[in-house]
Coordinates of C-alpha atoms in Angstrom, one line a residue:
X104 CA -31.1 -31.0 -22.2
X105 CA -28.5 -31.4 -25.0
X106 CA -29.4 -34.1 -27.5
X107 CA -26.7 -36.0 -29.2
X108 CA -26.0 -38.9 -31.6
X109 CA -24.1 -42.0 -30.3
X110 CA -24.5 -44.5 -27.5
X111 CA -26.8 -43.5 -24.6
X112 CA -25.2 -43.0 -21.2
X113 CA -25.8 -45.6 -18.5
X114 CA -28.8 -44.7 -16.4
X115 CA -30.4 -42.8 -19.2
X116 CA -34.0 -43.1 -20.0
X117 CA -35.2 -45.9 -22.2
X118 CA -34.1 -46.1 -25.8
X119 CA -37.7 -45.6 -26.9
X120 CA -37.9 -42.3 -25.0
X121 CA -34.6 -41.1 -26.4
X122 CA -35.7 -42.1 -29.9
X123 CA -38.9 -40.1 -29.6
X124 CA -36.8 -37.0 -28.5
X125 CA -34.5 -37.3 -31.5
X126 CA -37.4 -37.9 -33.8
X127 CA -39.2 -34.8 -32.6
X128 CA -36.0 -32.7 -33.0
X129 CA -35.4 -33.9 -36.5
X130 CA -39.0 -33.3 -37.5
X131 CA -39.0 -29.8 -36.2
X132 CA -35.5 -28.6 -36.9
X133 CA -34.0 -30.4 -39.9
X134 CA -35.6 -29.7 -43.3
X135 CA -35.2 -32.5 -45.7
X136 CA -34.5 -35.0 -43.0
X137 CA -36.8 -38.0 -42.3
X138 CA -36.9 -40.2 -39.2
X139 CA -37.9 -43.9 -39.1
X140 CA -40.0 -45.4 -36.3
X141 CA -36.8 -46.1 -34.2
X142 CA -35.7 -42.5 -34.2
X143 CA -32.9 -43.0 -36.8
X144 CA -32.4 -40.1 -39.1
X145 CA -31.8 -40.1 -42.8
X146 CA -32.0 -37.7 -45.7
X147 CA -33.4 -39.4 -48.8
X148 CA -32.7 -36.5 -51.1
X149 CA -29.4 -35.7 -49.5
X150 CA -26.9 -37.9 -51.3
X151 CA -24.1 -36.4 -53.3
X152 CA -25.3 -35.3 -56.7
X153 CA -22.6 -37.0 -58.7
X154 CA -19.8 -34.5 -57.9
X155 CA -18.1 -36.4 -55.1
X156 CA -15.3 -37.5 -57.4
X157 CA -15.0 -34.4 -59.5
X158 CA -13.9 -31.5 -57.4
X159 CA -14.3 -33.3 -54.1
X160 CA -11.6 -34.6 -51.9
X161 CA -13.0 -38.1 -51.3
X162 CA -13.5 -37.2 -47.6
X163 CA -14.6 -33.7 -48.4
X164 CA -13.1 -30.5 -47.0
X165 CA -12.5 -32.1 -43.6
X166 CA -11.3 -35.5 -44.6
X167 CA -14.4 -36.8 -42.7
X168 CA -12.7 -35.8 -39.4
X169 CA -14.7 -36.0 -36.1
X170 CA -17.3 -33.4 -35.4
X171 CA -19.4 -32.3 -32.5
X172 CA -22.7 -34.1 -32.5
X173 CA -24.6 -32.0 -30.0
X174 CA -28.0 -30.9 -31.3
X175 CA -29.8 -27.6 -30.6
X176 CA -32.1 -27.7 -27.5
X177 CA -35.7 -28.8 -28.1
X178 CA -37.7 -25.6 -28.1
X179 CA -41.2 -25.4 -26.8
X180 CA -43.6 -22.4 -26.8
X181 CA -42.8 -21.8 -23.2
X182 CA -39.3 -23.1 -22.5
X183 CA -38.6 -24.0 -19.0
X184 CA -35.6 -22.2 -17.4
X185 CA -33.0 -24.2 -15.5
X186 CA -30.7 -23.3 -12.7
X187 CA -27.0 -23.1 -13.1
X188 CA -25.3 -25.9 -11.0
X189 CA -22.5 -23.5 -9.9
X190 CA -24.3 -20.2 -9.2
X191 CA -27.9 -21.2 -8.8
X192 CA -28.8 -18.5 -11.3
X193 CA -31.7 -19.2 -13.6
X194 CA -30.5 -19.4 -17.2
X195 CA -32.1 -20.3 -20.5
X196 CA -30.3 -23.0 -22.4
X197 CA -31.9 -22.0 -25.7
X198 CA -30.7 -18.4 -25.4
X199 CA -27.2 -19.5 -24.5
X200 CA -27.0 -21.9 -27.5
X201 CA -28.3 -19.1 -29.8
X202 CA -25.4 -16.9 -28.9
X203 CA -22.5 -16.6 -31.4
X204 CA -19.2 -14.9 -30.5
X205 CA -19.1 -11.4 -32.0
X206 CA -16.0 -11.9 -34.2
X207 CA -17.1 -15.3 -35.4
X208 CA -20.6 -14.0 -36.3
X209 CA -19.0 -11.1 -38.2
X210 CA -16.9 -13.5 -40.2
X211 CA -19.9 -15.5 -41.3
X212 CA -21.9 -12.4 -42.3
X213 CA -18.9 -11.0 -44.2
X214 CA -18.5 -14.2 -46.1
X215 CA -22.2 -14.3 -47.0
X216 CA -21.9 -10.7 -48.3
X217 CA -18.8 -11.6 -50.4
X218 CA -20.5 -14.6 -51.9
X219 CA -23.6 -12.6 -52.6
X220 CA -21.5 -10.4 -54.8
X221 CA -19.2 -13.0 -56.4
X222 CA -21.6 -15.9 -56.7
X223 CA -25.1 -14.5 -56.4
X224 CA -26.8 -17.6 -57.8
X225 CA -25.4 -19.6 -54.9
X226 CA -27.8 -18.0 -52.3
X227 CA -25.5 -18.9 -49.4
X228 CA -27.0 -18.1 -46.0
X229 CA -24.6 -17.1 -43.2
X230 CA -26.5 -19.4 -40.9
X231 CA -25.2 -22.4 -42.9
X232 CA -21.6 -21.3 -42.1
X233 CA -22.6 -20.9 -38.5
X234 CA -24.1 -24.4 -38.4
X235 CA -20.9 -25.9 -39.9
X236 CA -18.7 -23.8 -37.6
X237 CA -20.8 -25.1 -34.6
X238 CA -20.3 -28.8 -35.4
X239 CA -16.7 -28.4 -36.6
X240 CA -15.2 -26.4 -33.8
X241 CA -17.9 -25.1 -31.5
X242 CA -17.7 -21.6 -33.1
X243 CA -13.8 -21.5 -32.8
X244 CA -14.0 -22.9 -29.3
X245 CA -16.6 -20.4 -28.1
X246 CA -14.9 -17.5 -29.9
X247 CA -11.4 -17.8 -28.6
X248 CA -10.0 -15.5 -31.3
X249 CA -8.0 -12.3 -31.4
X250 CA -9.2 -9.0 -32.9
X251 CA -8.1 -10.1 -36.4
X252 CA -10.1 -13.4 -36.1
X253 CA -7.2 -15.7 -35.6
X254 CA -7.5 -18.4 -32.9
X255 CA -5.2 -18.0 -29.9
X256 CA -3.9 -21.5 -30.5
X257 CA -4.4 -23.8 -33.6
X258 CA -7.5 -26.0 -33.7
X259 CA -6.3 -29.4 -34.9
X260 CA -8.2 -32.6 -35.5
X261 CA -6.7 -36.0 -34.8
X262 CA -4.1 -37.6 -37.0
X263 CA -5.7 -39.0 -40.1
X264 CA -3.6 -42.2 -39.9
X265 CA -6.3 -44.7 -40.7
X266 CA -6.8 -45.6 -37.1
X267 CA -10.5 -45.0 -36.7
X268 CA -10.3 -42.2 -39.3
X269 CA -9.5 -41.7 -42.9
X270 CA -5.9 -42.4 -43.9
X271 CA -4.4 -39.2 -45.5
X272 CA -0.6 -39.1 -45.5
X273 CA 1.0 -35.7 -45.1
X274 CA 0.5 -33.3 -48.0
X275 CA 1.9 -30.1 -46.6
X276 CA 5.1 -31.1 -44.9
X277 CA 3.4 -30.0 -41.7
X278 CA 3.1 -26.4 -42.8
X279 CA -0.6 -26.0 -41.7
X280 CA -1.1 -28.8 -39.2
X281 CA 2.5 -29.2 -37.8
X282 CA 2.4 -32.9 -38.6
X283 CA 5.0 -34.2 -41.2
X284 CA 3.6 -37.7 -41.2
X285 CA -0.2 -37.4 -41.5
X286 CA -2.7 -34.7 -42.3
X287 CA -5.0 -33.2 -39.7
X288 CA -8.1 -31.0 -40.1
X289 CA -7.1 -27.4 -39.3
X290 CA -8.9 -24.3 -38.0
X291 CA -12.5 -23.2 -37.1
X292 CA -13.9 -24.8 -40.2
X293 CA -11.6 -27.9 -40.0
X294 CA -10.1 -27.9 -43.5
X295 CA -7.5 -30.6 -44.3
X296 CA -4.3 -29.1 -45.7
X297 CA -4.6 -30.6 -49.2
X298 CA -8.0 -28.9 -49.5
X299 CA -6.9 -25.6 -48.0
X300 CA -4.0 -25.4 -50.4
X301 CA -6.5 -24.6 -53.2
X302 CA -9.6 -23.6 -51.4
X303 CA -8.1 -21.2 -48.9
X304 CA -9.2 -17.5 -49.1
X305 CA -8.0 -14.2 -47.6
X306 CA -11.2 -13.1 -45.8
X307 CA -9.8 -10.3 -43.6
X308 CA -7.6 -8.6 -46.3
X309 CA -4.3 -9.1 -44.5
X310 CA -2.6 -10.7 -47.5
X311 CA -2.6 -14.2 -46.0
X312 CA -4.7 -17.3 -46.2
X313 CA -4.7 -18.8 -42.7
X314 CA -7.0 -21.7 -41.9
X315 CA -6.8 -20.7 -38.2
X316 CA -8.3 -17.3 -39.1
X317 CA -12.1 -17.4 -38.8
X318 CA -12.5 -14.8 -41.6
X319 CA -10.3 -16.7 -44.0
X320 CA -11.9 -20.1 -43.0
X321 CA -15.5 -18.9 -43.3
X322 CA -14.9 -17.4 -46.7
X323 CA -13.2 -20.5 -47.9
X324 CA -16.0 -22.7 -46.6
X325 CA -18.5 -20.5 -48.4
X326 CA -16.7 -20.8 -51.7
X327 CA -16.3 -24.6 -51.2
X328 CA -20.1 -25.0 -50.6
X329 CA -20.9 -22.8 -53.7
X330 CA -18.9 -24.9 -56.1
X331 CA -20.4 -26.5 -59.2
X332 CA -22.8 -23.6 -59.7
X333 CA -24.9 -24.9 -56.8
X334 CA -28.0 -23.0 -55.7
X335 CA -28.2 -23.5 -51.9
X336 CA -31.8 -22.3 -51.8
X337 CA -32.6 -25.7 -53.4
X338 CA -32.7 -28.2 -50.5
X339 CA -31.2 -31.1 -52.5
X340 CA -28.3 -29.0 -53.7
X341 CA -27.7 -27.7 -50.1
X342 CA -27.7 -31.3 -48.9
X343 CA -25.1 -32.3 -51.6
X344 CA -22.9 -29.4 -50.6
X345 CA -23.0 -30.3 -46.9
X346 CA -22.3 -34.0 -47.7
X347 CA -19.4 -32.9 -49.9
X348 CA -18.0 -31.0 -46.9
X349 CA -18.2 -34.1 -44.7
X350 CA -19.7 -37.3 -46.3
X351 CA -21.9 -38.5 -43.4
X352 CA -25.7 -38.6 -43.2
X353 CA -25.4 -38.0 -39.4
X354 CA -23.3 -35.0 -40.1
X355 CA -25.8 -33.7 -42.6
X356 CA -28.7 -34.1 -40.1
X357 CA -26.7 -32.3 -37.4
X358 CA -25.8 -29.3 -39.6
X359 CA -29.4 -29.0 -40.9
X360 CA -30.6 -29.0 -37.3
X361 CA -28.3 -26.1 -36.3
X362 CA -29.1 -24.3 -39.5
X363 CA -32.8 -24.3 -38.8
X364 CA -32.1 -23.3 -35.2
X365 CA -30.0 -20.3 -36.1
X366 CA -32.6 -19.2 -38.7
X367 CA -35.1 -18.8 -35.9
X368 CA -32.9 -16.3 -34.2
X369 CA -29.4 -15.7 -32.9
X370 CA -27.7 -13.0 -30.9
X371 CA -24.1 -11.8 -30.5
X372 CA -22.1 -12.6 -27.4
X373 CA -18.6 -11.5 -26.4
X374 CA -15.7 -13.4 -27.9
X375 CA -14.7 -16.3 -25.7
X376 CA -18.1 -16.7 -24.0
X377 CA -19.8 -19.0 -26.5
X378 CA -21.1 -22.3 -25.3
X379 CA -18.9 -25.3 -26.1
X380 CA -20.3 -28.7 -27.3
X381 CA -19.6 -31.8 -25.3
X382 CA -20.2 -34.7 -27.6
X383 CA -18.1 -35.8 -30.5
X384 CA -18.6 -38.3 -33.3
X385 CA -15.5 -40.2 -32.2
X386 CA -16.2 -40.5 -28.5
X387 CA -18.7 -41.8 -25.9
X388 CA -21.4 -39.5 -24.8
X389 CA -20.5 -37.7 -21.7
X390 CA -16.9 -37.0 -22.7
X391 CA -15.8 -33.6 -23.9
X392 CA -13.1 -34.0 -26.5
X393 CA -12.0 -31.0 -28.5
X394 CA -11.2 -31.2 -32.2
X395 CA -7.8 -30.0 -31.2
X396 CA -7.0 -32.5 -28.5
X397 CA -9.0 -35.8 -28.5
X398 CA -9.5 -36.8 -24.9
X399 CA -7.4 -39.7 -23.5
X400 CA -9.0 -41.3 -20.5
X401 CA -6.7 -41.7 -17.6
X402 CA -6.1 -45.2 -16.0
X403 CA -8.5 -45.9 -13.1
X404 CA -7.0 -46.0 -9.7
X405 CA -7.1 -49.3 -7.8
X406 CA -8.8 -49.0 -4.4
X407 CA -6.9 -50.3 -1.3
X408 CA -8.1 -53.5 0.2
X409 CA -9.0 -53.1 4.0
X410 CA -7.3 -55.5 6.4
X411 CA -9.5 -57.8 8.5
X412 CA -10.5 -56.0 11.6
X413 CA -10.2 -52.6 10.0
X414 CA -6.6 -51.9 10.7
X415 CA -5.6 -49.7 7.9
X416 CA -5.1 -50.9 4.3
X417 CA -2.9 -53.2 2.4
X418 CA -1.5 -52.9 -1.1
X419 CA -3.7 -54.5 -3.8
X420 CA -3.0 -58.0 -4.8
X421 CA -0.8 -57.9 -7.9
X422 CA -2.6 -59.1 -11.0
X423 CA -1.0 -61.8 -13.1
X424 CA 0.5 -60.5 -16.3
X425 CA -1.9 -60.4 -19.3
X426 CA -1.2 -62.9 -22.0
X427 CA 0.8 -61.3 -24.8
X428 CA -1.1 -60.5 -27.9
X429 CA 0.2 -61.6 -31.3
X430 CA 2.0 -58.9 -33.2
X431 CA -0.4 -57.1 -35.5
X432 CA 0.1 -57.9 -39.2
X433 CA 1.5 -55.0 -41.2
X434 CA -1.1 -52.7 -42.7
X435 CA -1.1 -53.0 -46.5
X436 CA -0.3 -49.8 -48.3
X437 CA -3.2 -47.7 -49.7
X438 CA -3.5 -47.2 -53.4
X439 CA -2.2 -43.6 -53.0
X440 CA 0.9 -44.9 -51.3
X441 CA 1.8 -47.2 -54.2
X442 CA 1.8 -44.4 -56.7
X443 CA 5.3 -43.6 -58.0
X444 CA 4.6 -41.1 -60.7
X445 CA 2.0 -39.6 -63.2
X446 CA 2.2 -40.2 -66.9
X447 CA 0.4 -38.4 -69.7
X448 CA -2.7 -40.3 -71.0
X449 CA -2.8 -39.1 -74.6
X450 CA -3.9 -35.5 -73.8
X451 CA -4.6 -33.7 -77.0
X452 CA -3.7 -30.1 -78.1
X453 CA -5.2 -27.7 -75.6
X454 CA -6.2 -24.7 -77.8
X455 CA -9.5 -22.8 -77.9
X456 CA -10.9 -19.5 -79.1
X457 CA -12.0 -17.1 -76.3
X458 CA -15.4 -18.0 -74.9
X459 CA -15.5 -21.5 -76.3
X460 CA -14.8 -25.0 -74.8
X461 CA -11.5 -26.7 -75.4
X462 CA -11.8 -29.7 -77.7
X463 CA -9.3 -31.8 -75.8
X464 CA -9.2 -32.7 -72.1
X465 CA -6.2 -33.2 -69.8
X466 CA -5.8 -36.9 -69.0
X467 CA -3.1 -38.6 -66.8
X468 CA -2.4 -42.1 -65.5
X469 CA -1.3 -42.8 -62.0
X470 CA 1.4 -45.5 -62.1
X471 CA 3.4 -47.6 -59.7
X472 CA 7.2 -48.2 -59.9
X473 CA 6.4 -51.1 -62.2
X474 CA 4.5 -48.7 -64.5
X475 CA 1.2 -50.3 -63.7
X476 CA -1.9 -48.2 -63.4
X477 CA -3.2 -47.5 -59.9
X478 CA -7.0 -47.2 -59.4
X479 CA -8.8 -45.3 -56.7
X480 CA -6.3 -42.5 -56.4
X481 CA -7.3 -38.9 -56.2
X482 CA -5.7 -36.6 -58.8
X483 CA -6.0 -32.9 -58.5
X484 CA -6.1 -30.7 -61.6
X485 CA -5.3 -27.0 -61.0
X486 CA -5.5 -24.1 -63.5
X487 CA -2.5 -21.8 -62.9
X488 CA -1.6 -18.5 -64.5
X489 CA -3.2 -15.1 -65.5
X490 CA -6.3 -16.5 -67.1
X491 CA -10.1 -16.5 -66.7
X492 CA -10.4 -20.0 -68.1
X493 CA -12.1 -22.5 -65.9
X494 CA -13.2 -26.1 -65.8
X495 CA -16.9 -26.9 -66.5
X496 CA -18.8 -25.5 -63.6
X497 CA -16.7 -22.4 -63.2
X498 CA -14.0 -23.8 -60.9
X499 CA -10.2 -23.6 -61.2
X500 CA -9.6 -26.8 -59.3
X501 CA -11.1 -30.3 -59.9
X502 CA -10.2 -33.6 -58.2
X503 CA -10.9 -36.8 -60.0
X504 CA -10.5 -40.4 -58.8
X505 CA -8.6 -42.7 -61.1
X506 CA -10.5 -45.6 -62.7
X507 CA -9.6 -49.2 -63.0
X508 CA -6.8 -48.5 -65.5
X509 CA -5.3 -45.8 -63.3
X510 CA -6.5 -43.0 -65.6
X511 CA -8.1 -39.7 -64.5
X512 CA -9.5 -37.2 -67.0
X513 CA -10.1 -33.6 -66.0
X514 CA -13.4 -31.9 -66.7
X515 CA -13.6 -29.9 -69.9
X516 CA -11.8 -26.6 -70.0
X517 CA -13.8 -23.5 -71.0
X518 CA -11.9 -20.5 -72.3
X519 CA -12.6 -17.1 -70.9
X520 CA -12.2 -13.8 -72.7
X521 CA -8.5 -13.3 -71.7
X522 CA -6.2 -14.6 -74.5
X523 CA -2.8 -16.1 -73.9
X524 CA -1.2 -19.2 -72.3
X525 CA -1.9 -20.8 -68.9
X526 CA -1.0 -24.1 -67.2
X527 CA -3.0 -27.0 -66.0
X528 CA -1.1 -28.9 -63.3
X529 CA -2.0 -32.5 -62.3
X530 CA -0.8 -33.8 -58.9
X531 CA -1.6 -36.8 -56.7
X532 CA -3.5 -35.9 -53.6
X533 CA -1.9 -37.3 -50.5
X534 CA 1.6 -37.7 -52.0
X535 CA 4.5 -35.4 -52.4
X536 CA 5.3 -36.3 -56.0
X537 CA 6.2 -34.3 -59.1
X538 CA 3.2 -33.3 -61.1
X539 CA 2.6 -32.9 -64.8
X540 CA 2.1 -29.5 -66.4
X541 CA 0.2 -28.9 -69.5
X542 CA 0.2 -25.6 -71.5
X543 CA -3.2 -24.4 -72.8
X544 CA -3.7 -21.5 -75.2
X545 CA -6.6 -19.2 -75.6
X546 CA -6.7 -17.3 -78.9
X547 CA -8.7 -14.1 -79.4
X548 CA -12.1 -14.2 -81.1
X549 CA -11.7 -13.7 -84.8
X550 CA -13.5 -12.3 -87.8
X551 CA -12.6 -12.9 -91.5
X552 CA -15.2 -10.7 -93.1
X553 CA -16.5 -7.2 -92.5
X554 CA -19.5 -5.6 -94.3
X555 CA -21.5 -2.4 -93.9
X556 CA -25.1 -3.0 -92.7
X557 CA -26.3 -0.2 -95.0
X558 CA -25.4 1.2 -98.5
X559 CA -26.2 4.9 -98.0
X560 CA -23.4 7.2 -99.2
X561 CA -21.5 8.8 -96.4
X562 CA -21.3 12.5 -97.2
X563 CA -20.9 15.8 -95.4
X564 CA -20.3 19.5 -96.0
X565 CA -17.1 21.2 -94.7
X566 CA -17.4 22.0 -91.0
X567 CA -20.5 19.8 -90.6
X568 CA -21.3 16.4 -89.3
X569 CA -22.1 13.2 -91.2
X570 CA -25.8 12.4 -91.0
X571 CA -25.3 8.6 -90.9
X572 CA -23.2 6.7 -88.3
X573 CA -21.0 3.9 -89.8
X574 CA -22.2 0.4 -88.8
X575 CA -20.6 -2.9 -89.7
X576 CA -21.2 -6.6 -89.2
X577 CA -18.4 -9.1 -88.6
X578 CA -18.5 -12.8 -89.4
X579 CA -16.1 -15.7 -89.1
X580 CA -16.4 -18.6 -91.5
X581 CA -20.0 -17.5 -92.2
X582 CA -21.0 -17.3 -88.6
X583 CA -21.6 -14.2 -86.5
X584 CA -18.4 -13.0 -84.9
X585 CA -19.3 -11.5 -81.6
X586 CA -17.0 -9.8 -79.1
X587 CA -14.2 -9.4 -81.7
X588 CA -11.7 -6.7 -81.2
X589 CA -11.4 -4.0 -83.9
X590 CA -9.7 -0.7 -84.7
X591 CA -10.9 2.1 -87.0
X592 CA -8.4 4.7 -88.5
X593 CA -8.9 7.6 -90.9
X594 CA -6.0 6.9 -93.2
X595 CA -4.2 9.1 -95.7
X596 CA -4.7 6.8 -98.8
X597 CA -5.2 3.2 -99.8
X598 CA -1.4 2.9 -100.1
X599 CA -0.6 4.9 -97.0
X600 CA -2.4 3.4 -93.9
X601 CA -1.0 6.0 -91.6
X602 CA -3.4 8.3 -89.7
X603 CA -4.6 11.3 -91.7
X604 CA -4.1 14.8 -90.3
X605 CA -7.0 16.4 -92.1
X606 CA -10.5 15.6 -93.2
X607 CA -13.2 13.7 -91.2
X608 CA -12.6 13.0 -87.5
X609 CA -14.2 11.7 -84.3
X610 CA -14.4 13.4 -81.0
X611 CA -13.2 12.1 -77.7
X612 CA -15.0 12.5 -74.3
X613 CA -13.5 16.0 -74.0
X614 CA -14.5 17.1 -77.5
X615 CA -11.0 16.9 -78.9
X616 CA -10.3 15.7 -82.4
X617 CA -9.2 12.0 -82.8
X618 CA -8.8 10.0 -86.0
X619 CA -8.0 6.5 -84.6
X620 CA -10.4 4.4 -82.5
X621 CA -9.0 1.5 -80.6
X622 CA -10.5 -1.0 -78.1
X623 CA -13.6 -1.4 -80.3
X624 CA -15.5 -4.7 -79.9
X625 CA -18.4 -6.1 -81.9
X626 CA -21.5 -7.0 -79.9
X627 CA -23.0 -10.4 -79.4
X628 CA -24.5 -10.2 -82.9
X629 CA -21.2 -9.2 -84.5
X630 CA -22.4 -5.6 -85.0
X631 CA -20.1 -2.6 -84.5
X632 CA -21.5 0.9 -84.6
X633 CA -19.1 3.8 -84.6
X634 CA -19.6 7.2 -82.9
X635 CA -20.6 10.2 -85.0
X636 CA -18.2 11.6 -87.6
X637 CA -17.4 15.3 -88.2
X638 CA -15.7 17.2 -91.0
X639 CA -13.2 20.0 -90.9
X640 CA -12.8 22.5 -93.8
X641 CA -10.9 20.1 -96.1
X642 CA -12.9 18.7 -99.1
X643 CA -12.5 15.6 -101.1
X644 CA -12.8 11.8 -100.7
X645 CA -11.3 10.3 -97.5
X646 CA -10.9 6.7 -96.3
X647 CA -11.9 5.0 -93.1
X648 CA -10.2 1.6 -92.6
X649 CA -11.2 -1.2 -90.1
X650 CA -9.1 -4.1 -88.9
X651 CA -10.1 -7.0 -86.7
X652 CA -8.3 -9.9 -85.1
X653 CA -8.5 -12.7 -87.6
X654 CA -7.5 -10.5 -90.5
X655 CA -10.8 -9.0 -91.6
X656 CA -10.2 -5.6 -93.3
X657 CA -12.8 -3.1 -94.7
X658 CA -12.2 0.4 -96.2
X659 CA -15.1 2.8 -96.3
X660 CA -15.3 6.0 -98.4
X661 CA -16.2 9.4 -96.8
X662 CA -16.9 12.4 -99.1
X663 CA -16.8 16.0 -98.0
X664 CA -18.1 18.6 -100.5
X665 CA -19.7 22.0 -100.5
X666 CA -23.5 22.0 -100.7
X667 CA -25.0 22.4 -104.2
X668 CA -26.1 26.0 -104.9

């Protein structure tokens, strides 16, 4: 028996019995889910953790599109087999539901492995991807994918035109969903185009990010769930991630039920043979709409009316025309549709030293044609360029909803170790409008002072090696200067900083003589320890000069003299 959310079919058992079944399922299969005495499910700790407006898409990754509401079968210690209505063969519903198409299963496991390496603190289980894939597309329509993981035909949700669904005007000119008027959820994991544009990943290494490819979609879903440094082994954080994917408590409960079911055991089935769900969140129970093609019921036929005496049939009596309905009033535009442009909102100078936070934040104002601020508009901030800078939380994309004045402020920027310029672009989600670009600059870590950590004279005999290794400490404005780049060169004289051709030297990995060291970096405590120094046959006083970014310079004396008799 397949359990489902929604209205009960006519002729079903009593509401009380159905409620008991749903309650039993939620209690046994959905961790973190509670059920009231009427069988309604809720998740008290499952509300978004404050990140729905920063980094989210309002309607999550899917635009809160419809999803399959079928629940896993209720499992008992001795499940009763049932007979197939077509073949009479005894089958086990539980075993069939636990089967995941081979390519789809492989995509989930590969995504888990990639996230384990790139974001180990997320603790993403592949069974969570399988649970979401089940409710979003029935595991890519039962695994109807080719060898590369691409669906044989696009999986498209209904138009998000505000008619029973969210209203999301076209954001991709139909590039992903083929619809130039409204967005649709796309692919096995049902991403809306505006989310896929920044969240898409290349999961199968073919150089493309295709939402209809299960490898690409599964990896993108994994990264989407792992945003904001979430740890999915913590139930409240997993709940928040699922709700951010599709903001519905019923959706959360359904996904958690499949997650628990898959954790108890799954097996691989051939592509194209997976079981298909039959109930959707936007349809009556008993219908079988697909996320790609919502079912449209056909008009019922009118039975013929028998003639008196049984002589054949007559045409049905024509019905009087239905009274005309008043013309619907025009739908008022959404706030997003009234936005004409973005204006800067006093963004400061975006400059930071490597490894530190930027002092200023990017702020923009969504305005109408009359230059009035527009509230409740989603603005996306995207970091563009060759940089390892991120927003707080480690993401390169953040979406913020404008406040009452129409202003949206991006999360704080955090500089990485890569110096140089990059761009922060602000755009309106759901509108094809020109964005605003801001240039941000990361400067290298600096030091303004270098000192030796010891005062022992550095001496050596000709042809020998120096007993002490040179060690320095770097500071900047009195504070420790860690991870500062430096060079060390054995120079000819204080007035001639070119590299010397005699006297002390270092050795490279092959034992060859070198007198300049580049790519040196102080450690976290600002300390720099040089490799061992050697001397050739030349005697005298020699100079070793250090330079760092930020202008710190230090010259150290090295003496080579014959040993006293």
